[in-house]
JSON list of C-alpha atoms and ligand atoms in Angstrom, two decimals:
[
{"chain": "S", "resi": 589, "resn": "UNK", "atom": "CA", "xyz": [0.00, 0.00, 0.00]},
{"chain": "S", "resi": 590, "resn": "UNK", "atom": "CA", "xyz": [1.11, 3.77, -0.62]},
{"chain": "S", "resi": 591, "resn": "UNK", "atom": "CA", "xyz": [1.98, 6.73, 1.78]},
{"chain": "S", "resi": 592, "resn": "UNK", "atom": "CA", "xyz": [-0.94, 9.47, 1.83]},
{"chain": "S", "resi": 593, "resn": "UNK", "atom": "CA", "xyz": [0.05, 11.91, -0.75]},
{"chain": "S", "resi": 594, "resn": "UNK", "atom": "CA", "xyz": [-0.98, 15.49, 0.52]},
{"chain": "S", "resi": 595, "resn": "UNK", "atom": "CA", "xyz": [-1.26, 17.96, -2.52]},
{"chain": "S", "resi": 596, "resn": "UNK", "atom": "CA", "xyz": [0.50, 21.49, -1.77]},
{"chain": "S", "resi": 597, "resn": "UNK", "atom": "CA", "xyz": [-2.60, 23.60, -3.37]},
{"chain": "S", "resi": 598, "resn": "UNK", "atom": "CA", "xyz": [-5.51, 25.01, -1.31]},
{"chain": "S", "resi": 599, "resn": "UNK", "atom": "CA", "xyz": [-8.15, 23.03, 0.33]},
{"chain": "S", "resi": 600, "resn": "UNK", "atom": "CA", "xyz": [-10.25, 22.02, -2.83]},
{"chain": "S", "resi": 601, "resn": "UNK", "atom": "CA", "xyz": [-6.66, 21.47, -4.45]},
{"chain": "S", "resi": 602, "resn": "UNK", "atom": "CA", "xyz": [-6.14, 18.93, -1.25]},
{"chain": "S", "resi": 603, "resn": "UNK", "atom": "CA", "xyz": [-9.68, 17.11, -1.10]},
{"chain": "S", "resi": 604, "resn": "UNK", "atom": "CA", "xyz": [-9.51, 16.65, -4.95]},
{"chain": "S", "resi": 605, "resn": "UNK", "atom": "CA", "xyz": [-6.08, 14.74, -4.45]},
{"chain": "S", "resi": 606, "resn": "UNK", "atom": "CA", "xyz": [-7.35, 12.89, -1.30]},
{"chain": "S", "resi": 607, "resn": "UNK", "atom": "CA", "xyz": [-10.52, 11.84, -3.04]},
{"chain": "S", "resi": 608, "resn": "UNK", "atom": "CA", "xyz": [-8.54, 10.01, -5.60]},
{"chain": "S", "resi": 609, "resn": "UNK", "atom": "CA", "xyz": [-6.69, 8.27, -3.18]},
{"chain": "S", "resi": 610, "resn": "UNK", "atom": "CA", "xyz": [-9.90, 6.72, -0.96]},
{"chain": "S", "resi": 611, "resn": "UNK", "atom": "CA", "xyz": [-11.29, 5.53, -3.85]},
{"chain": "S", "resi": 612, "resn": "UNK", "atom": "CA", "xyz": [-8.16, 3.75, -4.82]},
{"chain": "S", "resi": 613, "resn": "UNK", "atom": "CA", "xyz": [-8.36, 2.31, -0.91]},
{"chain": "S", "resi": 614, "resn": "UNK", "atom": "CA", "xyz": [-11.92, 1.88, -0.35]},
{"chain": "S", "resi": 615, "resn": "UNK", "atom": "CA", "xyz": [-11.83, -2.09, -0.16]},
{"chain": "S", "resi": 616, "resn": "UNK", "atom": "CA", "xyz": [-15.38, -3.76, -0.43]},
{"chain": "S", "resi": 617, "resn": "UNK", "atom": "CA", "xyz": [-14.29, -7.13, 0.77]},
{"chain": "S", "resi": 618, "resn": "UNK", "atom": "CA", "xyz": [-13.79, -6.00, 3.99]},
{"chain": "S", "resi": 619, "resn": "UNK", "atom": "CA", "xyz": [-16.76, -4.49, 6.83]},
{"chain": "S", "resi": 620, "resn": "UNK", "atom": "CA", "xyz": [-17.52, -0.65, 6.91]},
{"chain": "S", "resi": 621, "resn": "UNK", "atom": "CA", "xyz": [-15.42, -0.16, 10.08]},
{"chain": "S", "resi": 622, "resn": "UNK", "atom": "CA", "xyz": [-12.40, -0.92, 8.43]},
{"chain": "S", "resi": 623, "resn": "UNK", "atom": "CA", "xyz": [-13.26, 1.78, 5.70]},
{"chain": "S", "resi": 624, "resn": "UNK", "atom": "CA", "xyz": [-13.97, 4.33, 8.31]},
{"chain": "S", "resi": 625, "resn": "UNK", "atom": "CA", "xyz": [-10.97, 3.59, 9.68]},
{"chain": "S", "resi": 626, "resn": "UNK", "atom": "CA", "xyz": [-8.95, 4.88, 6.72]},
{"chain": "S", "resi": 627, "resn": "UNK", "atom": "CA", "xyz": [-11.01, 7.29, 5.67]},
{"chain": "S", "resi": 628, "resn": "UNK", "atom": "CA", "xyz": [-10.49, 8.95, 9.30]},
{"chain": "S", "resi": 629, "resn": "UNK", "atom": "CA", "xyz": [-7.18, 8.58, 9.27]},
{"chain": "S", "resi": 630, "resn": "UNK", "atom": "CA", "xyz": [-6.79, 10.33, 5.75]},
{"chain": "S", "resi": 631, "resn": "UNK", "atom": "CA", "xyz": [-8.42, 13.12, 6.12]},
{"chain": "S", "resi": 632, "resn": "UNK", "atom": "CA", "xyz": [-7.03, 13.46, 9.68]},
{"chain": "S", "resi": 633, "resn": "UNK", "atom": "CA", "xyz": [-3.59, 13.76, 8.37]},
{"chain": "S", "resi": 634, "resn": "UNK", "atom": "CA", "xyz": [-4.20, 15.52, 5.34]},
{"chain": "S", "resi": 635, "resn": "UNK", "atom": "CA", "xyz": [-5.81, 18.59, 7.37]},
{"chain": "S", "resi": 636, "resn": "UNK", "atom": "CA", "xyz": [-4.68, 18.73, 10.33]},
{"chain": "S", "resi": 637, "resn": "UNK", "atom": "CA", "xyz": [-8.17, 18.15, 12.18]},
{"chain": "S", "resi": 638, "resn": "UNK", "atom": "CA", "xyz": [-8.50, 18.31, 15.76]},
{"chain": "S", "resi": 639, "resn": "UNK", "atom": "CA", "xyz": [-10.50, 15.50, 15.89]},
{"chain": "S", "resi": 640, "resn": "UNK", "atom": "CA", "xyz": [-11.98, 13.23, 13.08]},
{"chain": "S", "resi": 641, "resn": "UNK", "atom": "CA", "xyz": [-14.26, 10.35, 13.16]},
{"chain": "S", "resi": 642, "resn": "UNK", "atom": "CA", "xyz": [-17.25, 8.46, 12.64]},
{"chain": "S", "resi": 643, "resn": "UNK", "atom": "CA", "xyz": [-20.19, 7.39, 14.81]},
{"chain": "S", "resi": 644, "resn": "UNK", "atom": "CA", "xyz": [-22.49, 4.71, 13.76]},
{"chain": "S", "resi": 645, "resn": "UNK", "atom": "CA", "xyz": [-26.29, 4.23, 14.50]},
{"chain": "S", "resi": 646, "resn": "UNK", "atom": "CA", "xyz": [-26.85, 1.25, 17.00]},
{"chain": "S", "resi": 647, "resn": "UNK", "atom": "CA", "xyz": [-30.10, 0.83, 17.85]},
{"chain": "S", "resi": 648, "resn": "UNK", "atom": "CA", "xyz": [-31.75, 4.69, 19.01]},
{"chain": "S", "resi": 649, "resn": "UNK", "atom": "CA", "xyz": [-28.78, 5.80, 19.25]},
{"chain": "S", "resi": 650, "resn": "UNK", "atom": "CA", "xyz": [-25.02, 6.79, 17.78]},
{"chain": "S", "resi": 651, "resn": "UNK", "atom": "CA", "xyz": [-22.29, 4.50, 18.89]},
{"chain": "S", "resi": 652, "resn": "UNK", "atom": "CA", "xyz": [-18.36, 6.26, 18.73]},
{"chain": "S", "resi": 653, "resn": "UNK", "atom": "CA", "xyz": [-16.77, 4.01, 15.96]},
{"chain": "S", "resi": 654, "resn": "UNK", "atom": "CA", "xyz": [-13.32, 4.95, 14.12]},
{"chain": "S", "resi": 655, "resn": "UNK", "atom": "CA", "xyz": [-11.65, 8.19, 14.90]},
{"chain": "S", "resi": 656, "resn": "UNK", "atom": "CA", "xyz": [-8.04, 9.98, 14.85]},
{"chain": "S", "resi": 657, "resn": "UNK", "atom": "CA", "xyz": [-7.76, 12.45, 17.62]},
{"chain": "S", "resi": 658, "resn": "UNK", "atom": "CA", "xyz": [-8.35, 12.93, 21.44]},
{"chain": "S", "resi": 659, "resn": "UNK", "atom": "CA", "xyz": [-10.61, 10.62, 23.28]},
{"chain": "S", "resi": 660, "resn": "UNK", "atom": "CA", "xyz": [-14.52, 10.98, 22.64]},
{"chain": "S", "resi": 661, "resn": "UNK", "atom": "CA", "xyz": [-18.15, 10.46, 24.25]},
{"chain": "S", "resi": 662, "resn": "UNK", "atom": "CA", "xyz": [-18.71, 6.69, 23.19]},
{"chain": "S", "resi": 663, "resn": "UNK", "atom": "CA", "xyz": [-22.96, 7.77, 22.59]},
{"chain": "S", "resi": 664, "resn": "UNK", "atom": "CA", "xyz": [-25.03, 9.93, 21.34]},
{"chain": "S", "resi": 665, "resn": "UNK", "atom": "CA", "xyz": [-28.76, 9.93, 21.65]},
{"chain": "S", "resi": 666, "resn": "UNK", "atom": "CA", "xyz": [-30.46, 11.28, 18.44]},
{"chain": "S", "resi": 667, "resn": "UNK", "atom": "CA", "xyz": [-31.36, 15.03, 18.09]},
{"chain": "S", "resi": 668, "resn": "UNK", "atom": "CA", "xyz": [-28.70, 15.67, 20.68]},
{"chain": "S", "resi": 669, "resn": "UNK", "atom": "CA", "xyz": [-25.30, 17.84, 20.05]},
{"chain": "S", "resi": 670, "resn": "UNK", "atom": "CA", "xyz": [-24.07, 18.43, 16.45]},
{"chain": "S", "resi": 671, "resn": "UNK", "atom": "CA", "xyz": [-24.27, 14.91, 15.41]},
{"chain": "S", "resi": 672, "resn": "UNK", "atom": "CA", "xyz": [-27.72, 13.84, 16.55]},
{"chain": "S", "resi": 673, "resn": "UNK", "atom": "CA", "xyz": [-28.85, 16.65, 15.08]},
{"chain": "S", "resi": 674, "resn": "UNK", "atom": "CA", "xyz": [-27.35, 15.60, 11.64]},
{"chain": "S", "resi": 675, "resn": "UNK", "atom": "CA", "xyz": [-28.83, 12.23, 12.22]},
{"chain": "S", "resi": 676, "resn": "UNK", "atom": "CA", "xyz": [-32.26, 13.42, 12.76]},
{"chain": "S", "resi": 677, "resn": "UNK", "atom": "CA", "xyz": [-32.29, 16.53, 10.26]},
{"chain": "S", "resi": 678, "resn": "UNK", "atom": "CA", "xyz": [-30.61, 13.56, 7.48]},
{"chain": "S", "resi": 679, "resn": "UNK", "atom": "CA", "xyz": [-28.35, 16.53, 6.26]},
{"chain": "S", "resi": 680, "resn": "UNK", "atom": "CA", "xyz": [-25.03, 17.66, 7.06]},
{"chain": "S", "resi": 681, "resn": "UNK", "atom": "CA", "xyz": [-24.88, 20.34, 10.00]},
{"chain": "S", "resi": 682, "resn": "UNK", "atom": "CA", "xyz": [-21.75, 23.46, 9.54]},
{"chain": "S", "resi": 683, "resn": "UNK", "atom": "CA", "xyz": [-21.04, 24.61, 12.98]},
{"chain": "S", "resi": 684, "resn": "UNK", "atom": "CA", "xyz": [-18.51, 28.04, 12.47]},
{"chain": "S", "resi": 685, "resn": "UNK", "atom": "CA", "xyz": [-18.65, 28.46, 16.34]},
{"chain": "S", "resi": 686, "resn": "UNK", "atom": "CA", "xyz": [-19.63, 25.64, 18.75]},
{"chain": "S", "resi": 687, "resn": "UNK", "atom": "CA", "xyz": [-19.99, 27.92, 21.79]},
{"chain": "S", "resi": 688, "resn": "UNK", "atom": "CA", "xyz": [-23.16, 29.48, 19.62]},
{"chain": "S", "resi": 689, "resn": "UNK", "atom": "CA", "xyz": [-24.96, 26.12, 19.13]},
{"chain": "S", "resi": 690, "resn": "UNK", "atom": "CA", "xyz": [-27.31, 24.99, 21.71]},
{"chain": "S", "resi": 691, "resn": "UNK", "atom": "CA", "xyz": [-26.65, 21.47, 23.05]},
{"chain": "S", "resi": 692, "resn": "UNK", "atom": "CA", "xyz": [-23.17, 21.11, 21.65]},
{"chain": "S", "resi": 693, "resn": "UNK", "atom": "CA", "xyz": [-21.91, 18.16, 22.65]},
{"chain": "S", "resi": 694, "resn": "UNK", "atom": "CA", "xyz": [-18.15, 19.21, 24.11]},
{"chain": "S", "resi": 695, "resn": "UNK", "atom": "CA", "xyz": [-15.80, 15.76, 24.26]},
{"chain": "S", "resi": 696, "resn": "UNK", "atom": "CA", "xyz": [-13.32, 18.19, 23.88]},
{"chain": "S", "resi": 697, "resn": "UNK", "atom": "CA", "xyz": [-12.76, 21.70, 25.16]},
{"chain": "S", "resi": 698, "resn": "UNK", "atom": "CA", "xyz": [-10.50, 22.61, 22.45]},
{"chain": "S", "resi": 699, "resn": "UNK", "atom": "CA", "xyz": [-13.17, 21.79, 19.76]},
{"chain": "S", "resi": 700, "resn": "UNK", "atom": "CA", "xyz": [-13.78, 25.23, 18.30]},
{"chain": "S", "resi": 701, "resn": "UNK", "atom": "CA", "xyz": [-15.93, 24.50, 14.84]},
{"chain": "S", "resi": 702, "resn": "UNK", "atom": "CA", "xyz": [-17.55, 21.41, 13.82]},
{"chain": "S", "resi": 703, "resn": "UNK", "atom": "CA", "xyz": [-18.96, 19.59, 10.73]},
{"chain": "S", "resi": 704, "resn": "UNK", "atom": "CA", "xyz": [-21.24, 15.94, 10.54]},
{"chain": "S", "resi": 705, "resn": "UNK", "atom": "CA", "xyz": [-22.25, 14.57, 7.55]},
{"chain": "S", "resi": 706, "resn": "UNK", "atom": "CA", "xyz": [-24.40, 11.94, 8.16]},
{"chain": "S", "resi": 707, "resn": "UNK", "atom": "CA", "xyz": [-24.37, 8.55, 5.67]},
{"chain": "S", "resi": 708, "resn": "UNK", "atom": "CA", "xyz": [-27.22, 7.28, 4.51]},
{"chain": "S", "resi": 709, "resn": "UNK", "atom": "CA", "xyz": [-28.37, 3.72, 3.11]},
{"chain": "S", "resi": 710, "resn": "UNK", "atom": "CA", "xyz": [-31.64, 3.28, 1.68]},
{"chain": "S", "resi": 711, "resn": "UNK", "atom": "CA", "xyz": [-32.99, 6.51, 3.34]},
{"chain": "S", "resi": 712, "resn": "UNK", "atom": "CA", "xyz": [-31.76, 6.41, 6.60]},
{"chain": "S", "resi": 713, "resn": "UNK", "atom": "CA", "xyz": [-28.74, 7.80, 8.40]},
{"chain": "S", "resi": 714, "resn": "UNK", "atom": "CA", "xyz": [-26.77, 4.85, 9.12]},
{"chain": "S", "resi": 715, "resn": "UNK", "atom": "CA", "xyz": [-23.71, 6.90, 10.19]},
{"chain": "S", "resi": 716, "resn": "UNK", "atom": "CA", "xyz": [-22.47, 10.07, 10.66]},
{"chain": "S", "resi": 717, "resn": "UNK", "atom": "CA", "xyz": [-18.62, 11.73, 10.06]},
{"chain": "S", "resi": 718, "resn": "UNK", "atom": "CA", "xyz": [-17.58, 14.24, 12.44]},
{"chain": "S", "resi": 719, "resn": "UNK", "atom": "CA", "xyz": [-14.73, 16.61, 12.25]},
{"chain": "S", "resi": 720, "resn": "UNK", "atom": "CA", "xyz": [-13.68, 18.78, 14.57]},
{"chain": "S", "resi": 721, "resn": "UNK", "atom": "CA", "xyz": [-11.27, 21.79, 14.55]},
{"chain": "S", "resi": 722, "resn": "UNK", "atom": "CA", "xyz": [-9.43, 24.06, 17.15]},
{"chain": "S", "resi": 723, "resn": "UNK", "atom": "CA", "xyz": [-10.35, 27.37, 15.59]},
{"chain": "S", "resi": 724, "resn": "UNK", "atom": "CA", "xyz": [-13.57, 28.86, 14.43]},
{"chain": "S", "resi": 725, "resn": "UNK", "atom": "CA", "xyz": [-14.94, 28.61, 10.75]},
{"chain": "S", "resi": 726, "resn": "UNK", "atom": "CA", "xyz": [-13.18, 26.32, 9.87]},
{"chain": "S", "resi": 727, "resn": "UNK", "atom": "CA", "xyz": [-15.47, 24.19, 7.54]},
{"chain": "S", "resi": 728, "resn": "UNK", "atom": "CA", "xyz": [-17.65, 25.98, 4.65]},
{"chain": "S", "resi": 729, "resn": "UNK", "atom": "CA", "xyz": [-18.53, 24.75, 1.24]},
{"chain": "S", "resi": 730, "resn": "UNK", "atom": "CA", "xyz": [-16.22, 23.19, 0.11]},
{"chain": "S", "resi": 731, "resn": "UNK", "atom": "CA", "xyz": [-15.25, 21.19, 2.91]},
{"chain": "S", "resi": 732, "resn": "UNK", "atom": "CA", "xyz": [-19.07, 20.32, 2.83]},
{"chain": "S", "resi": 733, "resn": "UNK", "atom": "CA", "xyz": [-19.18, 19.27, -1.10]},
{"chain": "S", "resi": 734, "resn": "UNK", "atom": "CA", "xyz": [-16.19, 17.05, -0.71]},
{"chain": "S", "resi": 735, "resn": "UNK", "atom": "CA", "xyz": [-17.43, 15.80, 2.97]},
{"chain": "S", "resi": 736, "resn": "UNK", "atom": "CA", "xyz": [-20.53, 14.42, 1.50]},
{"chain": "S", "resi": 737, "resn": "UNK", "atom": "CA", "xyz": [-18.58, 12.87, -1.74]},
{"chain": "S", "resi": 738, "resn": "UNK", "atom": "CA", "xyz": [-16.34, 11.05, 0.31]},
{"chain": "S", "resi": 739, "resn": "UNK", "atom": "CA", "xyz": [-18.92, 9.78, 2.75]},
{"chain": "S", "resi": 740, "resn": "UNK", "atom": "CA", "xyz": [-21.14, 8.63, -0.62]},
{"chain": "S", "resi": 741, "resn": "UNK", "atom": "CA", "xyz": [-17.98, 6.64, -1.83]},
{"chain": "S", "resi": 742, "resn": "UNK", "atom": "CA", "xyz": [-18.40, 4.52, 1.67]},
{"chain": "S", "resi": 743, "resn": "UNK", "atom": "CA", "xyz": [-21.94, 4.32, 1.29]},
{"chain": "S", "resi": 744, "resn": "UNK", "atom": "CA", "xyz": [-21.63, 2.83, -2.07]},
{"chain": "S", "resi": 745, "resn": "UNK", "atom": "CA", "xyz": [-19.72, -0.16, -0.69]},
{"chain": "S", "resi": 746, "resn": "UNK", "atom": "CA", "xyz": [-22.67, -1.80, 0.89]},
{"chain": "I", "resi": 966, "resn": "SME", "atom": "N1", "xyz": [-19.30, 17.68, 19.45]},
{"chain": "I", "resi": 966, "resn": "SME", "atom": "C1", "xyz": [-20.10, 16.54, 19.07]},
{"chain": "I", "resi": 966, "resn": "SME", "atom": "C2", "xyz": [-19.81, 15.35, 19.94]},
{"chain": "I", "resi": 966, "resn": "SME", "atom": "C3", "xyz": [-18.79, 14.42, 19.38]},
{"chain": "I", "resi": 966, "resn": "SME", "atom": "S1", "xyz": [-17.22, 15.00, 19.51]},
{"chain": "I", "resi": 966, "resn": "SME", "atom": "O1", "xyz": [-17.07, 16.28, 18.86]},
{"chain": "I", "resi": 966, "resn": "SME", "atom": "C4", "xyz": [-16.11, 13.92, 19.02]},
{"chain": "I", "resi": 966, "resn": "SME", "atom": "C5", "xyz": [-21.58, 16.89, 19.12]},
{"chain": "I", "resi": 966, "resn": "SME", "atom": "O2", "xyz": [-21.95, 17.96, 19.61]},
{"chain": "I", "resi": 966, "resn": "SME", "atom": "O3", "xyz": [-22.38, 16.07, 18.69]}
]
């Protein structure tokens, strides 16, 4: 297997390369935590997250599953903090400034801004990715566009 490559251009410059490269490692013989695994790990060390991860629906509620980054709140009931809210709303929440959203969820006190992007199979959220930075506004449009591309790669495997 290859080293991550990390392009030198801006952000959409960076997620274009990385894209290329969790295709090429997406492996559908294997189970989806295996997949999330890489595909935190990637993007982790491509930007520099404070924390990156996934969570996975278990029964009513989200279960912590792969992550890079400081240790996290192992559940999450749905419609609570930034990623039950994704779950429930089925669409990726932007959070520029954590300390402005009610009911954020803090596993860390250095988490500044936040994204989820939940994954969905037939319908329903099955999953959600969570990324968390140190400083504010970090995430906008772009990181959402190529968020929800890379998260539809791993729902394709199943
Ligand atoms: N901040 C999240 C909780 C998970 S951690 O960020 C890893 C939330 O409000 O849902």
């Amino acid at each position: 297997m290859e080293e991550l490559r990390v392009s030198s251009g801006g952000k959409a410059e960076k997620y274009k390369c990385l894209i290329s490269q969790i295709d090429a490692v997406l492996d559908g013989t294997v189970d989806i935590v295996a997949n999330m695994a890489n595909i935190a790990s990637m993007l982790h060390f491509t930007f520099g997250f404070w924390w990156t991860g996934f969570y996975r629906v278990v029964g009513d509620e989200l279960v912590l599953g792969p992550f890079q980054g400081p240790l996290a709140c192992t559940k999450i009931a749905r419609g609570r903090g930034v990623c039950g809210t994704a779950w429930s709303r089925g669409c990726t929440v932007v959070v520029p400034d954590v300390s402005l959203f009610p009911g954020h969820i803090a596993c860390s006190s250095a988490s500044r801004s936040e994204i989820v992007v939940p994954m969905l199979r037939n319908g329903h959220v099955v999953a959600v990715l969570d990324i968390d930075s140190d400083k504010t506004g970090t995430f906008d449009e772009v990181d959402r566009e190529n968020l929800e591309i890379i998260v539809s790669l791993l729902s394709r495997l199943q």
